XYZ file of C-alpha atoms in Angstrom:
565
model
C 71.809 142.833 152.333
C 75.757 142.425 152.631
C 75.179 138.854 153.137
C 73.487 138.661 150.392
C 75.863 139.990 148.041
C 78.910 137.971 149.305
C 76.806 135.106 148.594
C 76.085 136.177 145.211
C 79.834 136.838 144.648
C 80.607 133.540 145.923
C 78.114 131.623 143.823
C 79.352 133.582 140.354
C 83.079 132.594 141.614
C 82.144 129.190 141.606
C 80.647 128.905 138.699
C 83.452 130.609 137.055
C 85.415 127.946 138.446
C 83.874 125.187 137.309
C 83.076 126.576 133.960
C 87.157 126.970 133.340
C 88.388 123.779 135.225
C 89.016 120.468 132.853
C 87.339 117.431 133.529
C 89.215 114.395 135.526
C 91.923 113.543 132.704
C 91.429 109.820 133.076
C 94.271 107.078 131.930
C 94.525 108.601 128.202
C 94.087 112.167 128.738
C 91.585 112.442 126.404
C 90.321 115.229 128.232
C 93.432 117.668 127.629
C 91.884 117.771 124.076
C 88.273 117.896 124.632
C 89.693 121.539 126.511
C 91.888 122.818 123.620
C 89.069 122.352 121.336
C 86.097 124.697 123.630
C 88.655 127.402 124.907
C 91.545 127.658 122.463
C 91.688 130.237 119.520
C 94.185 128.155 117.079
C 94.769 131.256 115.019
C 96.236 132.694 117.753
C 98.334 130.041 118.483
C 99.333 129.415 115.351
C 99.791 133.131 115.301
C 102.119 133.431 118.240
C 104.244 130.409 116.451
C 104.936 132.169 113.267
C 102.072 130.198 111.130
C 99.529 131.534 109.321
C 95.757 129.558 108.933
C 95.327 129.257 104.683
C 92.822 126.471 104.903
C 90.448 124.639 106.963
C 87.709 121.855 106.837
C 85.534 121.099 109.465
C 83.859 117.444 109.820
C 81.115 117.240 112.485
C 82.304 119.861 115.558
C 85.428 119.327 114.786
C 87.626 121.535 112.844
C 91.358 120.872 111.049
C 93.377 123.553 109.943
C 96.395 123.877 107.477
C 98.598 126.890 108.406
C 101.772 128.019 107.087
C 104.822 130.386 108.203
C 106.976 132.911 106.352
C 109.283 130.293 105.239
C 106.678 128.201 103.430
C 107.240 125.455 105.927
C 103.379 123.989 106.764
C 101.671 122.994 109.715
C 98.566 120.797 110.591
C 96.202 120.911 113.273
C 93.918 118.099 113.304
C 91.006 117.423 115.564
C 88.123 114.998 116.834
C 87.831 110.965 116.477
C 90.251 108.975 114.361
C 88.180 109.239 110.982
C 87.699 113.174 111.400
C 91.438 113.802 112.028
C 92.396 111.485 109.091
C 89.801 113.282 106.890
C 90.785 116.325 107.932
C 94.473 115.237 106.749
C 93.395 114.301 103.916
C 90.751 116.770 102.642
C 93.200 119.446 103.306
C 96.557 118.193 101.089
C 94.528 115.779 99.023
C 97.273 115.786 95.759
C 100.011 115.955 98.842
C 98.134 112.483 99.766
C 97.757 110.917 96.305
C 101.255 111.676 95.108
C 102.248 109.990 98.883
C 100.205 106.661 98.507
C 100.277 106.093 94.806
C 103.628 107.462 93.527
C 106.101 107.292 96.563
C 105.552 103.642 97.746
C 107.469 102.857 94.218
C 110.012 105.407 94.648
C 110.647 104.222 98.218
C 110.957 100.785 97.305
C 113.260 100.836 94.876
C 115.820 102.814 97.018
C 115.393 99.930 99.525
C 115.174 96.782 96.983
C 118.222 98.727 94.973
C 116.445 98.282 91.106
C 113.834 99.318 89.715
C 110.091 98.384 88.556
C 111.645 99.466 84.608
C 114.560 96.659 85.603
C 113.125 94.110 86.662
C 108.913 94.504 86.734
C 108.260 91.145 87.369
C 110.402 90.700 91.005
C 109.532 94.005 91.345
C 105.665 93.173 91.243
C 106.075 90.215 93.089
C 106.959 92.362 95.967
C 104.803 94.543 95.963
C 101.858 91.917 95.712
C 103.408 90.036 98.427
C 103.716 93.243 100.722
C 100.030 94.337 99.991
C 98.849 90.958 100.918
C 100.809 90.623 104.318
C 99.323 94.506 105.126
C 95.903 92.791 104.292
C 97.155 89.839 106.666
C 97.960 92.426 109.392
C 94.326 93.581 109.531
C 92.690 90.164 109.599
C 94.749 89.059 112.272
C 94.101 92.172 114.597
C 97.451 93.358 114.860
C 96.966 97.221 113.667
C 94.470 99.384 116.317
C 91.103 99.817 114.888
C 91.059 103.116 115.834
C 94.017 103.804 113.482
C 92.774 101.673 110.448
C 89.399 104.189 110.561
C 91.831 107.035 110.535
C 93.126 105.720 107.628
C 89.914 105.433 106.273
C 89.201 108.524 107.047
C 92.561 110.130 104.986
C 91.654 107.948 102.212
C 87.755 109.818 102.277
C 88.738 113.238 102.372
C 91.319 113.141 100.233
C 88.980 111.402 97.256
C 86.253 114.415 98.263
C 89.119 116.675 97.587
C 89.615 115.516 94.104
C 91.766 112.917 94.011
C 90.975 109.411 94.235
C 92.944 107.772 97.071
C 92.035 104.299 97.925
C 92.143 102.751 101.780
C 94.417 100.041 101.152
C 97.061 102.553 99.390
C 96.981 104.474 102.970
C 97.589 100.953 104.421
C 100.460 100.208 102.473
C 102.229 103.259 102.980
C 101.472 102.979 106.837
C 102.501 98.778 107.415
C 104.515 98.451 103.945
C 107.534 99.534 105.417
C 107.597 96.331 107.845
C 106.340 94.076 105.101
C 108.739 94.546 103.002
C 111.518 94.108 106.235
C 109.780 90.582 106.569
C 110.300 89.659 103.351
C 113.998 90.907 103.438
C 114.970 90.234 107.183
C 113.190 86.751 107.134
C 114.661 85.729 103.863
C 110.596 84.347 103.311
C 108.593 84.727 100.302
C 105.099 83.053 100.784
C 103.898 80.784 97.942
C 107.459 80.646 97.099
C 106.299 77.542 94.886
C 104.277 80.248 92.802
C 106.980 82.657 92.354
C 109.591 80.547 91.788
C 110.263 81.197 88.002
C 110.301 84.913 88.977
C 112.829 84.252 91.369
C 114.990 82.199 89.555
C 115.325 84.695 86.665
C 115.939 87.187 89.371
C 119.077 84.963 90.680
C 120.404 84.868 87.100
C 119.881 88.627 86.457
C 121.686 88.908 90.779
C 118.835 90.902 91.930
C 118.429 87.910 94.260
C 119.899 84.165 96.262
C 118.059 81.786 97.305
C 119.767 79.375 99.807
C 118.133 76.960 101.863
C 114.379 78.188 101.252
C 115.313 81.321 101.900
C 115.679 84.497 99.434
C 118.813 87.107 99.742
C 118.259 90.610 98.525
C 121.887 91.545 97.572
C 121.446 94.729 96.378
C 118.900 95.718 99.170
C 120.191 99.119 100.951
C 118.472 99.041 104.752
C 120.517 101.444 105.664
C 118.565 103.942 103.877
C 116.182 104.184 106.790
C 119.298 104.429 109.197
C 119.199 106.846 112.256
C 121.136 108.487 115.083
C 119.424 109.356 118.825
C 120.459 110.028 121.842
C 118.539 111.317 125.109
C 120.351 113.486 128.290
C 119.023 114.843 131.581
C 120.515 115.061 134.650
C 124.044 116.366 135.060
C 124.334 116.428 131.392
C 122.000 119.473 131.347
C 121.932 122.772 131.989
C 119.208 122.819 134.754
C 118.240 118.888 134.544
C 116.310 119.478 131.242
C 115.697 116.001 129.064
C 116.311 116.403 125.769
C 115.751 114.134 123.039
C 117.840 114.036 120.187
C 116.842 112.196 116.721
C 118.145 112.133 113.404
C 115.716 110.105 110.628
C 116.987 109.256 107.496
C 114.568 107.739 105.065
C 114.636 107.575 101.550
C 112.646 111.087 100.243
C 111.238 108.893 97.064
C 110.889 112.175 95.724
C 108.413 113.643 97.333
C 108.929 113.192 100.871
C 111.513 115.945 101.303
C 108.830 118.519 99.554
C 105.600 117.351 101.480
C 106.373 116.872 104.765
C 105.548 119.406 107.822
C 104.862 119.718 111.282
C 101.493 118.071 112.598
C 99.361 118.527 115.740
C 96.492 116.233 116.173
C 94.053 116.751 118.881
C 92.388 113.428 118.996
C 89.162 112.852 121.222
C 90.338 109.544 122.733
C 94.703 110.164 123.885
C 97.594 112.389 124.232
C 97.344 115.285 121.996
C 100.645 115.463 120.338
C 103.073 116.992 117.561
C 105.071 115.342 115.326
C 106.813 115.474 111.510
C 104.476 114.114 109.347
C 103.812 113.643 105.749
C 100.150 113.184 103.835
C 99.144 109.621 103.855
C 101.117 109.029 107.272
C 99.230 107.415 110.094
C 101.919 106.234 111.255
C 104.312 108.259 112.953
C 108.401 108.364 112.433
C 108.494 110.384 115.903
C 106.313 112.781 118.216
C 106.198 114.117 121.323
C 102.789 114.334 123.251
C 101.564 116.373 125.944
C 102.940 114.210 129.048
C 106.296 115.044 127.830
C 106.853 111.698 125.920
C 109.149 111.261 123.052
C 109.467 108.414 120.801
C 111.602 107.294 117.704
C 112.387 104.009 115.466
C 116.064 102.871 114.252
C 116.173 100.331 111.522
C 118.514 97.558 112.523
C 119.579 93.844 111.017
C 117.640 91.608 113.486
C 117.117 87.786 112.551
C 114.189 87.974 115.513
C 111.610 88.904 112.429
C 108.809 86.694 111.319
C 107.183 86.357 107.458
C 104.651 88.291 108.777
C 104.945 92.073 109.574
C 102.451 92.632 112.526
C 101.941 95.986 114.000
C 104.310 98.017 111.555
C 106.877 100.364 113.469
C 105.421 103.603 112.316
C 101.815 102.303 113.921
C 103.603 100.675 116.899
C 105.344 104.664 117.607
C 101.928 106.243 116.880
C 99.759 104.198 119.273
C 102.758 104.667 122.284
C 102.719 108.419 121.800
C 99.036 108.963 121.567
C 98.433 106.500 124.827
C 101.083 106.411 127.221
C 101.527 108.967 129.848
C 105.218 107.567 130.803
C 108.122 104.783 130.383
C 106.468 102.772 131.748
C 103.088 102.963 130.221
C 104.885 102.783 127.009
C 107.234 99.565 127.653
C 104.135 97.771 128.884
C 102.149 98.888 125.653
C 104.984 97.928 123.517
C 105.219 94.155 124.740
C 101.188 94.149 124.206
C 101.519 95.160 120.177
C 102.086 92.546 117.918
C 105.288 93.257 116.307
C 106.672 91.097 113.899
C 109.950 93.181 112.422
C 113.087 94.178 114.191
C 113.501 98.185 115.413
C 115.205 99.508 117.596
C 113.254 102.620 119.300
C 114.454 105.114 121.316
C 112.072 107.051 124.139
C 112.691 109.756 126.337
C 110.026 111.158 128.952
C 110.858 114.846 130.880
C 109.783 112.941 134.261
C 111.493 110.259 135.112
C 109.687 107.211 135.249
C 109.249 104.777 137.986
C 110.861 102.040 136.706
C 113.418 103.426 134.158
C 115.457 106.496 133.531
C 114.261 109.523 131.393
C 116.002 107.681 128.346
C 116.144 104.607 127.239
C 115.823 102.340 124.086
C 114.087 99.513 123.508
C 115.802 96.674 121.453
C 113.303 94.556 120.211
C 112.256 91.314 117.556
C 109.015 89.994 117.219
C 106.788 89.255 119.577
C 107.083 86.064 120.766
C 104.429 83.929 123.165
C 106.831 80.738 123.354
C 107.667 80.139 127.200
C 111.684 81.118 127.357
C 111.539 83.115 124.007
C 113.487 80.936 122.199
C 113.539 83.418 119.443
C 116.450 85.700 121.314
C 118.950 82.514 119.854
C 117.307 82.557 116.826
C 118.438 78.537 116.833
C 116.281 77.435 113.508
C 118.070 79.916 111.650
C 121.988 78.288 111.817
C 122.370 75.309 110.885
C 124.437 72.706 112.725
C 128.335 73.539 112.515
C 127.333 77.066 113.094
C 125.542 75.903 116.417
C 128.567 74.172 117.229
C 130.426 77.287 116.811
C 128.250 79.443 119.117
C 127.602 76.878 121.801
C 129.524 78.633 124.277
C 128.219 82.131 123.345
C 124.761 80.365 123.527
C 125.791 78.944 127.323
C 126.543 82.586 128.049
C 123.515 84.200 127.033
C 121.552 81.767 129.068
C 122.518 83.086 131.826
C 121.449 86.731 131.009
C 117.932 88.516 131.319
C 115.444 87.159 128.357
C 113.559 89.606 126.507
C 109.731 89.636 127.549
C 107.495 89.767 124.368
C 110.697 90.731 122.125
C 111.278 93.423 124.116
C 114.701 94.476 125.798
C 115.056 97.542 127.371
C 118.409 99.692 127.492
C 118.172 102.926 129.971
C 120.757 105.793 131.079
C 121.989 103.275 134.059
C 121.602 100.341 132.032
C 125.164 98.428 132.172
C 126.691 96.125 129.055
C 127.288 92.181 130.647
C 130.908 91.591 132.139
C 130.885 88.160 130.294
C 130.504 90.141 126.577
C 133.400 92.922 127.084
C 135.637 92.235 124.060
C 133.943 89.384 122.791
C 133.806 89.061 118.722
C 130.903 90.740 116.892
C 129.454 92.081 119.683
C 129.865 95.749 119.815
C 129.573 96.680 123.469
C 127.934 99.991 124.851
C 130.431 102.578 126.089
C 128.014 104.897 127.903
C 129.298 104.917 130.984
C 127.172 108.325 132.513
C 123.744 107.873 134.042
C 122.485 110.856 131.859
C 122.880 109.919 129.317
C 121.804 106.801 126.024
C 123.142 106.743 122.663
C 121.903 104.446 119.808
C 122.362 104.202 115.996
C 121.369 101.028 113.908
C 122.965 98.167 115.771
C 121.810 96.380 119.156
C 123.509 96.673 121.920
C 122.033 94.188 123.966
C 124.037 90.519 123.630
C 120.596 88.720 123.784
C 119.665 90.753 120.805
C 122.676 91.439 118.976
C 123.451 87.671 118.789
C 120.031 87.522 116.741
C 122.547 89.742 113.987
C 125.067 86.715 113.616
C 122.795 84.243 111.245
C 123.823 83.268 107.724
C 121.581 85.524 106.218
C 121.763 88.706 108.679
C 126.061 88.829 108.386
C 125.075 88.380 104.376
C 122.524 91.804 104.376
C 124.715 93.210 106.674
C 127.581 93.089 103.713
C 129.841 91.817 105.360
C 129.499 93.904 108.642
C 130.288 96.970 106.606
C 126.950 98.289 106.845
C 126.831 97.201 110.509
C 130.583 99.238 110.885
C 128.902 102.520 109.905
C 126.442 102.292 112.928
C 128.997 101.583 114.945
C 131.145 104.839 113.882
C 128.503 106.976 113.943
C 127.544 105.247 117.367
C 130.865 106.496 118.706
C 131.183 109.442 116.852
C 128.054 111.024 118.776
C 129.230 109.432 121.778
C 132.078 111.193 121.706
C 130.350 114.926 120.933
C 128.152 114.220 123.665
C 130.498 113.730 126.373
C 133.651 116.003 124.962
C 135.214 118.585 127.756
C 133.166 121.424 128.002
C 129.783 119.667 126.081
C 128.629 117.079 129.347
C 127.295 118.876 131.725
C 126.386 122.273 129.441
C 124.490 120.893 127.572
C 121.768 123.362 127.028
C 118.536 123.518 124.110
C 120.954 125.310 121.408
C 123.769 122.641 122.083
C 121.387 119.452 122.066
C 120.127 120.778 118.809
C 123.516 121.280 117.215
C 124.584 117.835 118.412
C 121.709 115.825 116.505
C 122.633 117.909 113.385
C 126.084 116.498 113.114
C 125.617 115.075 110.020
C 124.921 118.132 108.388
C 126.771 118.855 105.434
C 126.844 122.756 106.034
C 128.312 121.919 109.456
C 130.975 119.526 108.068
C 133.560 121.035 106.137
C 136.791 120.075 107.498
C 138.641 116.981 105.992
C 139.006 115.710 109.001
C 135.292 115.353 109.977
C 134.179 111.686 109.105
C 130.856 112.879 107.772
C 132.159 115.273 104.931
C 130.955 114.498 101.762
C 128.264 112.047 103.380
C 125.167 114.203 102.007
C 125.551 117.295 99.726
C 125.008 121.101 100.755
C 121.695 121.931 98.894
C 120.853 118.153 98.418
C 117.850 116.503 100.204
C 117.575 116.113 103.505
C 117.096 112.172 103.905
C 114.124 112.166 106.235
C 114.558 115.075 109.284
C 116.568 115.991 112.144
C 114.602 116.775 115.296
C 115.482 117.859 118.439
C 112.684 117.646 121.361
C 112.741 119.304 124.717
C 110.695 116.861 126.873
C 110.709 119.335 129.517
C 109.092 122.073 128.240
C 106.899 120.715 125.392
C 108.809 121.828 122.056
C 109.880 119.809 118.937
C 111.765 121.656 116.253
C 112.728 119.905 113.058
C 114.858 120.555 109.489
C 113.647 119.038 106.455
C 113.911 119.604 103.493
C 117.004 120.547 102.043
C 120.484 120.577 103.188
C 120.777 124.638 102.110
C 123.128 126.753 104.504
C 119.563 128.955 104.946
C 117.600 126.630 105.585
C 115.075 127.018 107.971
C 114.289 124.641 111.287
C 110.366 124.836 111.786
C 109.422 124.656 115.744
C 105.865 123.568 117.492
C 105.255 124.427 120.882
C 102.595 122.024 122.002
C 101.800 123.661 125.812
C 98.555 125.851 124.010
C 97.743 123.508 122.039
C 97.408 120.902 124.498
C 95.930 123.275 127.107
C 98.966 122.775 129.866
C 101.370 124.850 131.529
C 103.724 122.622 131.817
């Protein structure tokens, strides 16, 4: 009879077991989700993180949530396949989506081009016709996921069922616009430039643009809108070896962005679950974090390594990295596999350090390029003879250096800048010298790449290196906070977070401080400032506004994902 028992005891343990234990997590841990969704009550979640659930919509088993905390910042939970999650998105902010992917783009635009539709509709219309059709081009050649063009699809859907008609290819532009429009610019190419050329020409009269050679200047065009600041320390830098990930976005708001954007958590049924900063109509992410402790940001930068045609945009290339790769390494490899066609600069950091790299590093990269020797790193066709001349013995130089692999260079905490390039001209070197620690702002670092900056047309968008000058002193300028007596080596959650906010106007009020007067107290904040703690699976972000108040809003992801890591 005791027997008996103790086998009936063991038989109910087991099956408790196996009824609690997740399935093998496989390569894309797809399987951390399918658990969050059977076992996990998101209210209390939310809950426990200050947010409170005011809508839902459920599409199939799967069920999104909007939430909100005290301080009116919102949250999104999203779950299931692509198309559910983007439905979800969209069905539950669908004016948040219209307003992002009909009235934005134009906003956005003209902060970049520097005029306006009003001033000049026909250049203006030409550009956005020629960005809309390289997007289109993006999707016939394969370069964008599938799974993220029926998420799309899906944001487009639910937001149209919501009440407000939002079309597909809108989502698409606001998702790959960004790097068509940094073809156009970057390349200097406008296709059918036959077609547009009376356009063009009364656009050189009025200075909106140049055209030299075949190719087409955008004076007035302000890149540096989309500028950023990262940086990424473990180690010795730390308090207790923690990675943190440091990232400061600035994007043009367009008017909206600043007011709509919020914290995000998608669930999805096949990858990572992660969190990032989103905004309605975004597929694409600016940044995230996902549940193997993987971080991942994009820095604008002048790069003549950029085709006429866009590719997989940046936002979609740091989307399907955070949603698939489980370290560094999976993410370099995934990188070099995209089709990128644009210049960016991203910047990774992973809390376990990867097999090949460090737990920072940043990836300097151009197109993607299949020609044997990637001839592109020279950028050759794009200087003309004299100039050649002139660099021949930089050129003989960086010949003897690494080549990128598929446009792809990669710069980690132990990474260390070329004897051969210390003090040359134009080339501004890195001065990291810890192995804890990578800084980068909007310039590469890399003399393979940065040479790619020294074409006719790069040093003319550039201004003159002026532009390029600014990246370079904020570059230091965090370098120097960073590794200041007393900072390196205490660097603790608090101190990481105050050190990405440096450009805060409420933070800069001595004369002295090179960022005083740079943005306004109580302006808006230019994108966000987010500071990530790889180890321990947080993300905590300001947006907004630049008020003394205002409030950073913080996602844990651990019980969301499932993990107690």
């Amino acid at each position: 009879m005791q027997t008996r028992i103790f086998l009936a005891i063991a038989v109910i343990l087991i099956l408790c077991a196996a009824g609690c234990s997740s399935s093998d997590s496989g390569d894309n841990g797809g399987s951390a989700s399918s658990l969050s969704s059977s076992v996990i009550d998101y209210q209390s979640v939310l809950d426990a993180q200050g947010y409170k659930i005011i809508d839902s919509v459920t599409t199939g088993d799967d069920t999104g949530y909007l939430a909100e905390n005290k301080a009116g910042k919102k949250c999104v939970v999203l779950k299931g396949s692509a198309f559910n999650m983007g439905y979800q998105f969209g069905r539950l902010m669908p004016e948040a989506t219209y307003r992002m992917t009909t009235e934005y783009p134009f906003n956005m635009v003209a902060d970049f081009i520097g005029f306006s539709k009003e001033s000049a509709p026909g250049l203006f219309d030409l550009i956005f016709k020629t960005a809309n059709a390289l997007c289109e081009g993006a999707v016939k050649d394969r370069s964008i996921p599938s799974y993220l063009l029926e998420e799309m699809k899906g944001m487009a859907a639910g937001a149209t069922d919501g009440g407000f008609k939002v079309k597909y290819e809108d989502v698409l532009l606001v998702n790959e616009g960004i790097d068509a429009l940094y073809s156009i610019i970057l390349s200097g190419i406008v296709p059918a430039l036959n077609e547009a050329n009376v356009i063009l020409k009364n656009s050189e009269s009025a200075g909106l643009v140049k055209i030299e050679d075949g190719r087409v200047f955008f004076p007035k065009a302000n890149l540096s809108a989309m500028g950023c600041n990262g940086f990424v320390v473990s180690g010795k830098a730390t308090v207790g070896g923690n990675v943190y990930h440091g990232r400061d976005f600035m994007f043009p708001t367009g008017g909206y962005y600043h007011k709509l954007a919020l914290m995000a958590v998608y669930l999805p049924d096949d990858g990572l679950p992660f969190v990032t900063l989103a905004a309605p109509g975004f597929v694409g992410l600016t940044t995230g974090l996902n549940a193997e402790g993987v971080s991942m940001g994009v820095d604008v930068v002048f790069g003549a390594a950029t085709r006429a045609t866009p590719g997989t945009g940046c936002l979609l290339v740091v989307r399907d990295i955070i949603q698939n790769s489980a370290s560094l390494d999976d993410a370099v490899s995934r990188m070099k596999k995209l089709n990128r066609g644009v210049s960016w600069l991203y910047v990774l950091a992973d809390g376990n350090r990867s097999t090949k790299y460090t737990n920072g590093i940043v990836c300097e990269t151009g197109m993607k390029e299949d020609i044997d020797g990637n001839e592109f790193t020279y950028a050759p066709d794009l200087f003309k003879p004299l100039e050649k001349l002139l660099y021949a013995g930089l050129i003989r130089k960086l010949e003897k250096l690494p080549k990128a692999e598929d446009g792809v260079m990669v710069r980690d905490q132990n990474w260390v800048y070329p004897e051969s390039f210390e003090g040359v001209q134009n080339f501004d070197g890195q001065k990291e010298n810890i192995d804890d620690l990578v800084v980068a702002t909007n310039h590469y670092i890399i003399p393979n790449m940065a040479f790619t900056t020294l074409t006719p047309l790069m040093l003319f968008m550039a201004g003159a290196e002026k532009k390029t000058s600014k990246s370079v002193e904020r570059y230091d300028d965090l370098l120097g906070r960073l590794t200041a007596d007393g900072v390196y080596g205490h660097i603790d959650y608090d101190t990481a977070k105050n050190l990405i906010d440096f450009m805060n106007p409420n933070r800069n009020t001595g004369q002295s401080d090179p960022w005083n007067g740079y943005y306004k107290v109580d302006g808006q904040v230019g994108g966000h400032h987010d500071i990530f703690d790889n180890t321990n699976l947080t993300m905590e972000c300001l947006y907004g506004y630049y008020h003394p108040d205002e409030p950073w809003a913080k996602i844990d992801l651990k019980p969301f994902a499932g993990t107690d890591r």
